[in-house]
RNA sequence: UGGGGUGUGGCCAAGCGGUAAGGCACGGGACUCUGACUCCCGGAUCCGCAGGUUCGAAUCCUGCCACCCCAGCCA
């Protein structure tokens, strides 16, 4: 029984509970995550990783990380490294069970030979085009290959010569002999080994034949003793083949396998206003729509991490979206909610003015500086306080002043008062504009009797705005992000267009800001809430002590802005 | 005219014959030195549609409809 998820309920947990009740697999639970090292992993993979890992954890089972590296021409060490880093960051632990499907190439070769000896696999000389033609179509059955009935001796000989490099790429394949008339195309004598003279990132030049996924994957699961092999829906049609391979392994090569794995499929994750396929993400990177796999706008784990999202928030999100079999698209708002909820209790409050408007407090003495105490985490005494300097010249948010305010506006406007967070109440006395009519400076007066915590004025103002001393504030570049795509479904395009035509031209906005000097005391991994604005994180690549760069992780909810847009 | 899969409020998602959980979003209100947070309140007479079985169905049966996946020597 699971320890920590009594309320969780999904069809996979139901299957596991049932299997346990029935005593299957001697009560073992063993899952795995099998990435192909051919790209960066994204939040959709996080769903799969965390699902597999949490099942193992909650049921006191095991979780393997196994790279499915059967196709050397697509795979690289760089991706192995990035995937390991990303999964570690997510918190999934594979302990000492990091495997590569290529670790078992020798065993797999032996298994293939046993299939041949059992008359269940044959070497086929048909060209790729011919194989396709012989396969038939969705509505018509296929035709048997003319090589289907070669003798075991010939097949064994030919297969070993394939291994020895005697044949050109594409000239011969090993096929499972199943059923060319099956309604399921995967069962029409699937190719299980192909000739490929390519350098493998782990086995080097040892092999010039490589197994296909449908042969390799189920056998690897069986070798590792995986009990529940979870994958996404598009593999549903591969399941009969998965079972065929496992059944044969159990029958012909029992000493190589540890059990009888079962495959279960669930819907992959889609999120509104973004894309999740490796191919599309690659295009965004390669065609320069983003600045790399770790661009903070990308749904990759590397992108989320660089943006400042926490692994806890990602895990919570994956927890809340559920696991089911219906194709679905989760609202980006849920991810944002999970991020805010996580950061709300952790991120220290700092004042940062994103779009500065200068304010001169005319009755504040020229060289007076007053250090005011502000809570790091209001409502949490343990988080302590920090000091913010108040001086004659400060900056407030441009958007916190309106010359001609609408009803119910309780920020600053001519003749009106507002409280500076943690400081005094000020009153706008004069508005200074440039030649174009743009407001460039405000002249205000402050009320000395209204100091935060010691207010004896009896004044009640609704508005509280953030501010930063012009002299003491630190200059910083702030990057504000919007979704990468304008449409909820990026693939929803006009005739002749593709998803890149839906890219949001405002997905990145760069602002020159000014933040409280207190941020200097924190280490650079700290996440802050810039009061009334959002959560921010120092860009791990571009930020430095002399050149602060903050990424907005997510904005705060803004019911006022929403109401008035 | 093939095979596989899915349809529960705007978006996810429980439910497995006993009379529609929860979350997000949304709307209303309270609170507030963050218009944030928090806290209340609101909503499917109905579960793709149509029949049927049953005292009783989203849950069983039948027939439709819609959408998704499959014809790589990719995974």
Coordinates of C-alpha atoms (C1' of nucleotides) in Angstrom, one line a residue:
Chain A
X1 CA 0.0 0.0 0.0
X2 CA 1.2 3.5 -0.7
X3 CA 2.4 5.5 2.2
X4 CA 1.6 9.0 1.3
X5 CA -1.1 9.0 -1.3
X6 CA -4.3 7.7 0.1
X7 CA -6.3 10.2 -1.8
X8 CA -4.6 9.6 -5.1
X9 CA -6.6 7.5 -7.5
X10 CA -5.8 6.6 -11.0
X11 CA -6.0 3.5 -13.2
X12 CA -2.3 2.7 -12.8
X13 CA -2.4 2.7 -9.0
X14 CA -5.5 0.6 -9.3
X15 CA -3.7 -2.0 -11.4
X16 CA -0.8 -2.0 -9.0
X17 CA -3.0 -2.5 -6.0
X18 CA -4.7 -5.3 -7.7
X19 CA -1.5 -7.0 -8.7
X20 CA -0.3 -6.8 -5.2
X21 CA -3.5 -8.3 -3.9
X22 CA -3.1 -11.1 -6.3
X23 CA 0.5 -11.7 -5.4
X24 CA 1.9 -11.0 -8.8
X25 CA 5.7 -10.6 -9.2
X26 CA 6.2 -11.9 -5.7
X27 CA 4.9 -8.5 -4.5
X28 CA 7.7 -6.6 -6.3
X29 CA 7.2 -3.2 -7.8
X30 CA 9.8 -2.1 -10.2
X31 CA 9.5 0.8 -12.6
X32 CA 11.8 2.6 -14.9
X33 CA 12.2 5.7 -17.0
X34 CA 13.6 4.9 -20.5
X35 CA 14.7 8.1 -22.3
X36 CA 16.4 8.1 -25.6
X37 CA 19.5 10.4 -25.3
X38 CA 18.6 12.4 -28.3
X39 CA 17.4 15.7 -26.9
X40 CA 16.6 17.5 -23.7
X41 CA 13.8 16.4 -21.5
X42 CA 10.8 18.5 -20.8
X43 CA 8.0 18.8 -18.3
X44 CA 6.1 16.1 -20.1
X45 CA 8.9 13.7 -19.3
X46 CA 8.8 15.0 -15.7
X47 CA 5.3 13.7 -15.5
X48 CA 6.5 10.2 -16.6
X49 CA 9.6 10.3 -14.4
X50 CA 7.8 11.4 -11.3
X51 CA 5.0 8.9 -11.9
X52 CA 7.4 6.0 -12.2
X53 CA 9.6 7.2 -9.4
X54 CA 6.8 8.0 -7.0
X55 CA 5.2 4.6 -7.5
X56 CA 8.5 2.9 -6.7
X57 CA 9.0 5.1 -3.7
X58 CA 5.5 4.8 -2.3
X59 CA 5.3 1.1 -2.7
X60 CA 8.8 0.4 -1.5
X61 CA 9.8 -0.8 -4.9
X62 CA 12.6 0.2 -7.2
X63 CA 13.1 2.7 -10.0
X64 CA 15.7 2.4 -12.8
X65 CA 17.0 5.0 -15.1
X66 CA 17.7 3.3 -18.4
X67 CA 18.8 5.0 -21.5
X68 CA 17.3 3.4 -24.6
X69 CA 20.3 4.0 -26.8
X70 CA 19.6 1.7 -29.7
X71 CA 20.0 4.2 -32.5
X72 CA 23.6 5.6 -32.5
X73 CA 23.0 8.1 -35.2
X74 CA 20.5 10.1 -33.1
X75 CA 22.2 9.8 -29.7
X76 CA 24.9 11.7 -28.0
X77 CA 26.7 11.8 -24.7
X78 CA 25.6 15.5 -24.2
X79 CA 22.0 14.4 -23.9
X80 CA 22.9 11.6 -21.5
X81 CA 24.5 14.2 -19.3
X82 CA 21.7 16.7 -19.5
X83 CA 19.1 14.1 -18.8
X84 CA 20.9 12.8 -15.8
X85 CA 21.3 16.3 -14.5
X86 CA 17.6 17.1 -15.1
X87 CA 16.3 13.9 -13.4
X88 CA 18.5 14.5 -10.4
X89 CA 17.2 18.0 -10.1
X90 CA 13.6 16.6 -10.2
X91 CA 14.5 14.5 -7.3
X92 CA 13.9 11.0 -8.7
X93 CA 16.5 8.6 -7.4
X94 CA 17.7 5.5 -9.2
X95 CA 20.4 4.7 -6.6
X96 CA 22.8 2.4 -8.3
X97 CA 20.5 1.5 -11.2
X98 CA 21.6 3.6 -14.0
X99 CA 21.6 1.4 -17.1
X100 CA 21.9 1.6 -20.8
X101 CA 20.0 -0.7 -23.1
X102 CA 23.3 -1.0 -25.0
X103 CA 24.7 -2.8 -21.9
X104 CA 22.7 -5.8 -23.0
X105 CA 23.6 -5.9 -26.7
X106 CA 25.4 -9.2 -26.3
X107 CA 22.4 -10.8 -24.6
X108 CA 20.1 -9.4 -27.2
X109 CA 22.1 -10.9 -30.0
X110 CA 21.9 -14.2 -28.3
X111 CA 18.1 -13.8 -27.9
X112 CA 17.8 -13.0 -31.6
X113 CA 19.7 -16.2 -32.4
X114 CA 17.3 -18.2 -30.3
X115 CA 14.4 -16.7 -32.0
X116 CA 15.9 -17.7 -35.3
X117 CA 16.5 -21.2 -34.0
X118 CA 12.9 -21.5 -32.9
X119 CA 11.9 -20.5 -36.5
X120 CA 10.4 -17.2 -35.3
X121 CA 12.8 -14.8 -36.9
X122 CA 14.3 -14.5 -40.3
X123 CA 16.8 -12.5 -42.3
X124 CA 15.0 -10.5 -45.0
X125 CA 16.8 -9.0 -48.1
X126 CA 13.9 -6.7 -49.1
X127 CA 14.9 -3.1 -49.5
X128 CA 13.2 -0.5 -47.2
X129 CA 10.9 0.4 -50.0
X130 CA 10.0 -3.2 -50.7
X131 CA 9.3 -3.9 -47.0
X132 CA 7.0 -1.0 -46.9
X133 CA 5.2 -2.2 -50.1
X134 CA 4.9 -5.7 -48.7
X135 CA 3.5 -4.5 -45.4
X136 CA 0.2 -3.6 -47.0
X137 CA -1.9 -0.7 -45.9
X138 CA -4.2 0.2 -43.1
X139 CA -7.0 -1.6 -44.9
X140 CA -5.2 -4.2 -46.8
X141 CA -3.2 -7.1 -45.4
X142 CA 0.5 -7.4 -46.2
X143 CA 2.2 -10.1 -48.3
X144 CA 4.8 -12.5 -47.0
X145 CA 8.4 -11.7 -47.8
X146 CA 10.0 -14.1 -50.2
X147 CA 12.7 -14.6 -47.6
X148 CA 10.3 -15.6 -44.9
X149 CA 10.9 -19.3 -45.1
X150 CA 14.7 -19.4 -45.2
X151 CA 16.2 -22.3 -43.3
X152 CA 17.3 -21.9 -39.7
X153 CA 20.9 -22.6 -40.8
X154 CA 20.8 -19.9 -43.5
X155 CA 19.3 -17.4 -41.2
X156 CA 21.8 -18.0 -38.5
X157 CA 24.6 -17.7 -41.0
X158 CA 23.3 -14.6 -42.6
X159 CA 22.6 -13.0 -39.2
X160 CA 26.1 -13.6 -37.9
X161 CA 27.4 -12.2 -41.2
X162 CA 25.3 -9.1 -40.6
X163 CA 26.9 -8.8 -37.3
X164 CA 30.3 -9.3 -38.8
X165 CA 29.8 -6.3 -41.1
X166 CA 29.6 -8.2 -44.4
X167 CA 26.5 -6.3 -45.5
X168 CA 25.7 -2.7 -46.3
X169 CA 23.4 -0.6 -44.3
X170 CA 19.8 -1.2 -45.4
X171 CA 20.6 -4.4 -47.3
X172 CA 19.4 -6.9 -44.8
X173 CA 17.3 -6.9 -41.6
X174 CA 16.2 -9.5 -39.1
X175 CA 12.4 -9.8 -38.8
X176 CA 10.2 -11.5 -36.3
X177 CA 7.9 -13.9 -38.0
X178 CA 4.4 -13.1 -36.8
X179 CA 1.5 -12.3 -39.1
X180 CA 1.6 -10.3 -42.3
X181 CA -2.2 -10.1 -42.3
X182 CA -2.6 -8.7 -38.8
X183 CA -4.9 -5.7 -38.5
X184 CA -2.1 -4.3 -36.2
X185 CA 0.7 -3.1 -38.5
X186 CA 3.2 -3.7 -35.8
X187 CA 2.6 -7.4 -36.0
X188 CA 3.3 -7.6 -39.7
X189 CA 6.8 -9.2 -39.3
X190 CA 8.4 -6.3 -37.6
X191 CA 12.0 -5.5 -38.2
X192 CA 14.0 -6.3 -35.0
X193 CA 17.6 -5.7 -36.1
X194 CA 19.0 -3.5 -38.8
X195 CA 22.5 -3.2 -40.3
X196 CA 23.9 0.2 -39.2
X197 CA 27.6 0.9 -39.5
X198 CA 27.6 3.7 -37.0
X199 CA 29.7 4.7 -34.0
X200 CA 27.8 4.2 -30.8
X201 CA 28.4 6.6 -27.9
X202 CA 29.0 3.7 -25.5
X203 CA 29.8 0.6 -27.5
X204 CA 31.9 2.4 -30.0
X205 CA 32.4 0.4 -33.2
X206 CA 31.8 -3.0 -31.7
X207 CA 28.4 -3.4 -33.5
X208 CA 27.2 -2.8 -37.0
X209 CA 23.8 -4.2 -36.3
X210 CA 21.5 -2.5 -33.8
X211 CA 18.2 -3.8 -32.3
X212 CA 14.9 -1.9 -32.9
X213 CA 12.9 -0.4 -30.1
X214 CA 10.1 -3.0 -30.3
X215 CA 12.6 -5.8 -29.7
X216 CA 15.0 -4.1 -27.4
X217 CA 12.6 -2.4 -25.0
X218 CA 10.5 -5.3 -23.8
X219 CA 13.5 -7.5 -23.5
X220 CA 15.4 -4.9 -21.5
X221 CA 12.4 -4.5 -19.2
X222 CA 12.4 -8.3 -18.7
X223 CA 16.2 -8.4 -18.1
X224 CA 15.9 -5.7 -15.4
X225 CA 12.9 -7.3 -13.7
X226 CA 10.6 -4.4 -14.4
X227 CA 7.1 -5.2 -13.3
X228 CA 5.2 -2.2 -14.6
X229 CA 6.4 -0.7 -17.8
X230 CA 4.7 2.7 -18.2
X231 CA 4.7 4.6 -21.4
X232 CA 2.6 6.9 -23.4
X233 CA -0.6 6.2 -25.4
X234 CA 1.0 6.1 -28.8
X235 CA 2.6 2.8 -27.8
X236 CA -0.7 1.1 -27.2
X237 CA -0.5 -0.6 -30.6
X238 CA 3.0 -1.9 -29.8
X239 CA 1.8 -3.7 -26.8
X240 CA 0.9 -7.0 -28.6
X241 CA 4.4 -7.0 -29.9
X242 CA 5.8 -6.2 -26.5
X243 CA 4.0 -9.2 -25.1
X244 CA 5.2 -11.3 -28.0
X245 CA 8.8 -10.5 -27.3
X246 CA 8.4 -11.0 -23.6
X247 CA 6.6 -14.3 -24.0
X248 CA 9.4 -15.5 -26.3
X249 CA 12.1 -14.4 -24.0
X250 CA 10.4 -16.3 -21.1
X251 CA 10.1 -19.4 -23.3
X252 CA 13.4 -19.3 -25.1
X253 CA 15.8 -17.5 -22.8
X254 CA 14.4 -17.8 -19.3
X255 CA 17.9 -17.5 -17.7
X256 CA 18.2 -14.0 -19.1
X257 CA 15.0 -12.5 -17.7
X258 CA 13.8 -11.8 -14.2
X259 CA 10.1 -11.7 -14.7
X260 CA 7.1 -10.9 -16.7
X261 CA 6.8 -7.1 -17.3
X262 CA 3.5 -5.6 -18.4
X263 CA 3.1 -2.4 -20.4
X264 CA 0.6 0.2 -19.4
X265 CA 0.0 3.4 -21.4
X266 CA -1.2 6.8 -20.2
X267 CA -1.8 10.1 -21.9
X268 CA 1.2 12.3 -22.4
X269 CA 1.2 15.8 -21.1
X270 CA 0.2 18.8 -23.1
X271 CA 0.1 22.3 -21.8
X272 CA -1.7 25.3 -23.3
X273 CA 0.4 27.9 -25.2
X274 CA 3.5 25.8 -25.5
X275 CA 4.7 22.8 -27.5
X276 CA 6.0 19.6 -26.1
X277 CA 7.4 17.5 -28.9
X278 CA 11.1 17.0 -29.2
X279 CA 10.9 17.9 -32.9
X280 CA 9.2 21.3 -32.3
X281 CA 11.4 22.2 -29.4
X282 CA 14.4 21.5 -31.5
X283 CA 13.1 23.8 -34.2
X284 CA 12.6 26.6 -31.7
X285 CA 16.2 26.2 -30.7
X286 CA 17.7 25.7 -34.1
X287 CA 15.8 28.4 -35.9
X288 CA 16.6 30.9 -33.2
X289 CA 13.1 31.5 -31.8
X290 CA 14.6 31.0 -28.4
X291 CA 18.2 31.2 -27.1
X292 CA 18.7 27.5 -26.4
X293 CA 17.3 24.4 -24.8
X294 CA 17.5 26.2 -21.4
X295 CA 15.8 29.4 -22.5
X296 CA 13.5 30.2 -19.6
X297 CA 10.6 30.3 -21.9
X298 CA 11.1 26.6 -22.9
X299 CA 9.1 23.9 -21.2
X300 CA 12.3 21.9 -20.9
X301 CA 13.5 21.0 -17.4
X302 CA 16.6 23.0 -18.1
X303 CA 14.5 26.0 -19.1
X304 CA 12.3 25.7 -16.0
X305 CA 15.3 25.4 -13.8
X306 CA 17.0 28.4 -15.3
X307 CA 13.8 30.4 -15.0
X308 CA 13.7 29.7 -11.3
X309 CA 10.9 27.2 -11.0
X310 CA 11.5 24.8 -8.2
X311 CA 11.4 21.0 -8.5
X312 CA 8.8 21.0 -5.7
X313 CA 6.4 23.1 -7.9
X314 CA 7.0 20.8 -10.9
X315 CA 6.3 17.8 -8.7
X316 CA 3.1 19.3 -7.3
X317 CA 2.0 20.1 -10.8
X318 CA 2.6 16.6 -12.0
X319 CA 0.7 15.4 -9.0
X320 CA -2.3 17.5 -9.6
X321 CA -2.8 16.9 -13.3
X322 CA -3.5 13.2 -12.7
X323 CA -2.9 10.2 -14.8
X324 CA -5.4 9.0 -17.3
X325 CA -5.8 7.7 -20.8
X326 CA -7.7 10.6 -22.4
X327 CA -5.8 13.0 -24.5
X328 CA -5.8 16.3 -22.7
X329 CA -4.2 19.7 -22.5
X330 CA -3.6 21.2 -19.1
X331 CA -4.1 24.9 -18.6
X332 CA -0.8 26.7 -18.1
X333 CA -2.6 28.5 -15.3
X334 CA -2.3 25.4 -13.2
X335 CA 1.5 25.3 -13.6
X336 CA 1.6 28.9 -12.6
X337 CA -0.6 28.3 -9.7
X338 CA 1.7 25.5 -8.4
X339 CA 4.7 27.8 -8.8
X340 CA 3.1 30.6 -6.9
X341 CA 1.9 28.4 -4.1
X342 CA 5.3 26.9 -3.6
X343 CA 7.1 30.2 -3.7
X344 CA 4.6 32.1 -1.6
X345 CA 5.9 30.5 1.6
X346 CA 9.5 30.6 0.7
X347 CA 10.4 33.7 -1.3
X348 CA 11.6 36.6 0.8
X349 CA 9.8 39.9 0.0
X350 CA 11.9 42.5 -1.6
X351 CA 11.0 45.8 -3.3
X352 CA 11.9 46.0 -6.9
X353 CA 10.7 48.7 -9.2
X354 CA 10.3 47.3 -12.6
X355 CA 9.4 50.5 -14.5
X356 CA 10.8 53.4 -12.4
X357 CA 9.3 56.8 -12.0
X358 CA 11.3 59.3 -10.1
X359 CA 9.7 60.8 -7.0
X360 CA 11.2 63.7 -5.0
X361 CA 10.0 64.1 -1.4
X362 CA 10.3 67.8 -1.1
X363 CA 10.0 68.1 2.6
X364 CA 12.5 65.3 3.2
X365 CA 15.9 66.7 4.2
X366 CA 18.5 66.6 1.4
X367 CA 21.0 64.2 3.0
X368 CA 18.8 62.3 5.4
X369 CA 18.7 58.5 5.0
X370 CA 16.4 56.4 7.2
X371 CA 16.8 52.7 7.4
X372 CA 13.4 51.0 7.7
X373 CA 12.7 47.5 8.8
X374 CA 10.7 45.2 6.5
X375 CA 9.5 41.7 7.1
X376 CA 11.2 39.1 4.9
X377 CA 8.2 37.0 5.0
X378 CA 5.1 38.7 6.5
X379 CA 3.4 36.4 8.9
X380 CA 6.5 34.4 9.5
X381 CA 8.6 35.9 12.3
X382 CA 11.4 33.3 11.8
X383 CA 12.2 34.6 8.4
X384 CA 13.4 37.8 10.0
X385 CA 13.6 41.3 8.7
X386 CA 15.8 43.4 6.5
X387 CA 16.6 47.1 6.3
X388 CA 15.6 49.3 3.4
X389 CA 17.0 52.9 3.0
X390 CA 14.6 55.7 2.6
X391 CA 15.9 59.0 1.1
X392 CA 14.7 62.2 -0.6
X393 CA 14.7 60.7 -4.0
X394 CA 13.1 57.4 -4.7
X395 CA 11.6 55.5 -7.5
X396 CA 8.1 54.1 -7.6
X397 CA 6.4 52.0 -10.2
X398 CA 5.3 54.0 -13.2
X399 CA 2.1 52.1 -13.2
X400 CA 1.4 53.2 -9.6
X401 CA 0.6 56.8 -10.7
X402 CA -2.2 57.9 -12.8
X403 CA -2.9 61.6 -13.6
X404 CA -6.5 60.9 -14.2
X405 CA -7.5 57.9 -12.1
X406 CA -10.6 55.8 -12.6
X407 CA -13.0 55.1 -9.8
X408 CA -11.7 52.8 -7.0
X409 CA -8.1 53.5 -8.0
X410 CA -6.2 53.6 -4.8
X411 CA -2.7 54.3 -5.9
X412 CA -1.1 57.7 -6.4
X413 CA -2.6 60.6 -8.4
X414 CA -2.4 64.4 -8.1
X415 CA -3.4 65.6 -4.7
X416 CA -3.9 62.1 -3.4
X417 CA -2.1 60.1 -0.7
X418 CA -0.6 56.7 -0.7
X419 CA 1.6 54.7 1.7
X420 CA 5.1 53.7 0.8
X421 CA 5.4 50.1 1.9
X422 CA 7.0 50.0 5.3
X423 CA 7.6 53.8 5.4
X424 CA 5.5 56.9 5.3
X425 CA 2.4 58.2 3.6
X426 CA 3.2 60.6 0.8
X427 CA 1.0 63.0 -1.1
X428 CA 1.4 64.0 -4.7
X429 CA 1.8 67.7 -5.0
X430 CA 3.2 68.3 -8.4
X431 CA 3.5 66.4 -11.7
X432 CA 6.5 67.1 -13.9
X433 CA 6.3 66.2 -17.6
X434 CA 8.7 66.3 -20.5
X435 CA 8.1 68.1 -23.8
X436 CA 6.0 65.2 -25.1
X437 CA 3.7 65.3 -22.1
X438 CA 5.1 62.2 -20.5
X439 CA 5.2 62.2 -16.8
X440 CA 8.9 62.1 -15.8
X441 CA 8.9 63.0 -12.1
X442 CA 6.6 63.5 -9.2
X443 CA 7.0 66.0 -6.4
X444 CA 5.5 64.8 -3.2
X445 CA 5.5 65.6 0.5
X446 CA 5.6 63.0 3.2
X447 CA 3.8 63.0 6.6
X448 CA 6.3 62.4 9.4
X449 CA 3.6 61.2 11.7
X450 CA 2.8 58.2 9.5
X451 CA 5.9 56.0 9.9
X452 CA 5.0 52.4 9.5
X453 CA 4.3 50.8 12.8
X454 CA 4.2 54.2 14.6
X455 CA 1.5 56.0 12.7
X456 CA -0.1 58.6 14.9
X457 CA -1.9 60.4 12.2
X458 CA -5.1 58.4 12.1
X459 CA -5.0 58.5 8.4
X460 CA -6.3 55.6 6.5
X461 CA -5.1 55.1 2.9
X462 CA -6.1 52.2 0.8
X463 CA -3.0 52.2 -1.4
X464 CA 0.3 50.8 -0.4
X465 CA 3.0 50.9 -3.1
X466 CA 6.6 49.7 -3.3
X467 CA 9.6 52.0 -3.8
X468 CA 13.3 52.0 -3.8
X469 CA 15.8 54.7 -2.9
X470 CA 17.3 56.2 -6.0
X471 CA 20.7 56.5 -4.4
X472 CA 20.9 53.1 -2.8
X473 CA 18.9 51.0 -5.2
X474 CA 20.7 48.5 -7.3
X475 CA 20.3 48.6 -11.1
X476 CA 19.2 45.3 -12.5
X477 CA 18.0 43.9 -15.8
X478 CA 14.7 42.1 -15.4
X479 CA 13.3 39.7 -17.9
X480 CA 9.6 39.3 -18.0
X481 CA 8.2 36.3 -19.8
X482 CA 5.0 35.6 -21.4
X483 CA 3.9 32.3 -23.0
X484 CA 5.9 31.4 -26.1
X485 CA 2.8 31.0 -28.1
X486 CA -0.2 33.2 -28.6
X487 CA -2.7 30.4 -29.1
X488 CA -3.7 27.9 -26.5
X489 CA -3.0 25.4 -29.2
X490 CA 0.1 26.5 -31.1
X491 CA -0.8 24.1 -33.9
X492 CA -4.0 26.0 -34.6
X493 CA -2.9 27.9 -37.6
X494 CA -4.1 29.4 -40.9
X495 CA -3.7 27.5 -44.1
X496 CA 0.0 27.2 -45.1
X497 CA 1.3 28.3 -41.7
X498 CA 2.8 26.3 -38.9
X499 CA 3.3 26.6 -35.2
X500 CA 6.1 29.1 -35.5
X501 CA 3.7 31.6 -37.0
X502 CA 1.9 31.6 -33.6
X503 CA 5.0 32.6 -31.6
X504 CA 4.3 35.4 -29.2
X505 CA 6.4 38.4 -30.2
X506 CA 6.2 39.6 -26.6
X507 CA 7.3 36.4 -24.9
X508 CA 10.4 38.2 -23.6
X509 CA 10.4 41.8 -22.4
X510 CA 13.6 43.3 -21.0
X511 CA 13.3 46.0 -18.4
X512 CA 15.8 48.2 -16.6
X513 CA 14.9 48.1 -13.0
X514 CA 16.0 49.1 -9.6
X515 CA 15.9 46.8 -6.5
X516 CA 16.6 47.1 -2.9
X517 CA 20.2 46.8 -1.8
X518 CA 19.2 44.0 0.5
X519 CA 19.4 41.4 -2.3
X520 CA 23.1 41.6 -2.1
X521 CA 23.1 39.6 1.1
X522 CA 21.5 36.6 -0.4
X523 CA 23.1 33.9 -2.4
X524 CA 22.4 33.9 -6.0
X525 CA 20.1 30.9 -6.0
X526 CA 17.6 32.8 -3.8
X527 CA 14.2 33.4 -5.2
X528 CA 12.5 36.6 -4.3
X529 CA 9.1 38.0 -4.4
X530 CA 9.3 41.5 -5.7
X531 CA 6.4 42.8 -3.8
X532 CA 3.2 43.4 -5.8
X533 CA 5.0 42.2 -8.9
X534 CA 6.0 38.6 -9.0
X535 CA 8.7 36.0 -8.2
X536 CA 12.2 36.5 -9.5
X537 CA 15.4 34.5 -9.8
X538 CA 18.9 35.5 -10.8
X539 CA 19.7 34.2 -14.2
X540 CA 22.3 31.6 -13.6
X541 CA 24.1 32.3 -16.8
X542 CA 23.9 36.0 -17.4
X543 CA 23.8 37.5 -14.0
X544 CA 26.8 38.6 -12.1
X545 CA 27.5 40.9 -9.1
X546 CA 28.1 43.8 -11.4
X547 CA 25.4 43.0 -13.8
X548 CA 22.3 41.7 -12.1
X549 CA 19.9 39.9 -14.3
X550 CA 16.6 38.6 -12.9
X551 CA 14.2 36.3 -14.6
X552 CA 10.6 36.6 -13.7
X553 CA 9.6 33.1 -12.6
X554 CA 5.9 34.0 -12.6
X555 CA 3.9 37.1 -12.0
X556 CA 1.6 37.6 -9.0
X557 CA -2.1 37.4 -9.7
X558 CA -3.5 40.8 -10.6
X559 CA -7.2 41.1 -10.1
X560 CA -7.1 44.8 -10.5
X561 CA -5.1 44.7 -13.7
X562 CA -7.4 42.0 -15.0
X563 CA -10.5 44.0 -14.2
X564 CA -9.2 47.0 -16.0
X565 CA -7.7 45.6 -19.1
Chain B
rU1 C1' -14.7 -1.1 -46.1
rG2 C1' -8.4 -2.3 -41.2
rG3 C1' -6.5 -2.2 -36.0
rG4 C1' -6.2 0.4 -31.4
rG5 C1' -7.8 4.3 -28.0
rU6 C1' -10.9 8.2 -25.7
rG7 C1' -15.5 10.9 -24.7
rU8 C1' -17.9 13.5 -16.8
rG9 C1' -18.9 21.8 -15.9
rG10 C1' -14.1 26.6 -19.5
rC11 C1' -9.4 23.1 -18.4
rC12 C1' -7.7 18.7 -15.7
rA13 C1' -9.9 14.6 -13.0
rA14 C1' -12.4 11.0 -9.2
rG15 C1' -16.3 7.7 -9.7
rC16 C1' -16.7 0.9 -11.3
rG17 C1' -25.2 -0.3 -10.2
rG18 C1' -27.6 3.3 -5.3
rU19 C1' -28.8 8.5 -6.9
rA20 C1' -22.1 13.7 -9.7
rA21 C1' -15.1 14.1 -5.1
rG22 C1' -11.3 17.5 -5.6
rG23 C1' -8.0 21.1 -8.1
rC24 C1' -7.3 25.1 -11.7
rA25 C1' -10.0 28.9 -14.2
rC26 C1' -14.2 32.1 -13.6
rG27 C1' -17.9 35.3 -10.7
rG28 C1' -19.4 37.4 -5.9
rG29 C1' -18.0 38.8 -0.8
rA30 C1' -14.7 39.3 3.7
rC31 C1' -9.8 40.5 5.2
rU32 C1' -5.3 43.1 4.0
rC33 C1' 0.8 48.4 5.2
rU34 C1' 1.7 43.2 -1.3
rG35 C1' -5.6 45.3 -5.4
rA36 C1' -0.8 39.3 -3.3
rC37 C1' -1.8 35.6 0.3
rU38 C1' -5.9 33.7 3.3
rC39 C1' -11.1 33.0 4.1
rC40 C1' -16.3 32.3 2.8
rC41 C1' -20.1 31.7 -1.2
rG42 C1' -21.6 30.3 -6.4
rG43 C1' -22.3 26.8 -10.2
rA44 C1' -22.9 19.8 -14.2
rU45 C1' -31.3 18.0 -12.3
rC46 C1' -26.7 15.7 -15.2
rC47 C1' -21.9 12.4 -17.1
rG48 C1' -20.9 12.4 -26.4
rC49 C1' -26.0 10.9 -28.5
rA50 C1' -30.2 7.4 -28.9
rG51 C1' -32.5 3.2 -27.2
rG52 C1' -32.7 -1.0 -23.6
rU53 C1' -32.0 -3.9 -18.8
rU54 C1' -33.0 -2.5 -13.6
rC55 C1' -36.9 -0.5 -8.0
rG56 C1' -32.6 2.4 -9.3
rA57 C1' -27.3 3.5 -14.4
rA58 C1' -22.1 8.3 -15.5
rU59 C1' -21.4 3.3 -14.0
rC60 C1' -24.5 -3.0 -17.5
rC61 C1' -26.3 -4.1 -22.9
rU62 C1' -27.2 -2.4 -28.1
rG63 C1' -26.6 1.1 -31.9
rC64 C1' -24.9 5.5 -33.5
rC65 C1' -21.6 10.1 -33.4
rA66 C1' -17.1 12.8 -32.5
rC67 C1' -12.0 13.2 -31.7
rC68 C1' -6.9 10.9 -31.3
rC69 C1' -3.0 7.1 -32.6
rC70 C1' -0.8 3.3 -36.2
rA71 C1' 1.6 1.9 -42.9
rG72 C1' 10.4 4.4 -39.8
rC73 C1' 15.5 -0.5 -41.4
rC74 C1' 12.8 6.4 -35.2
rA75 C1' 11.6 5.8 -30.1

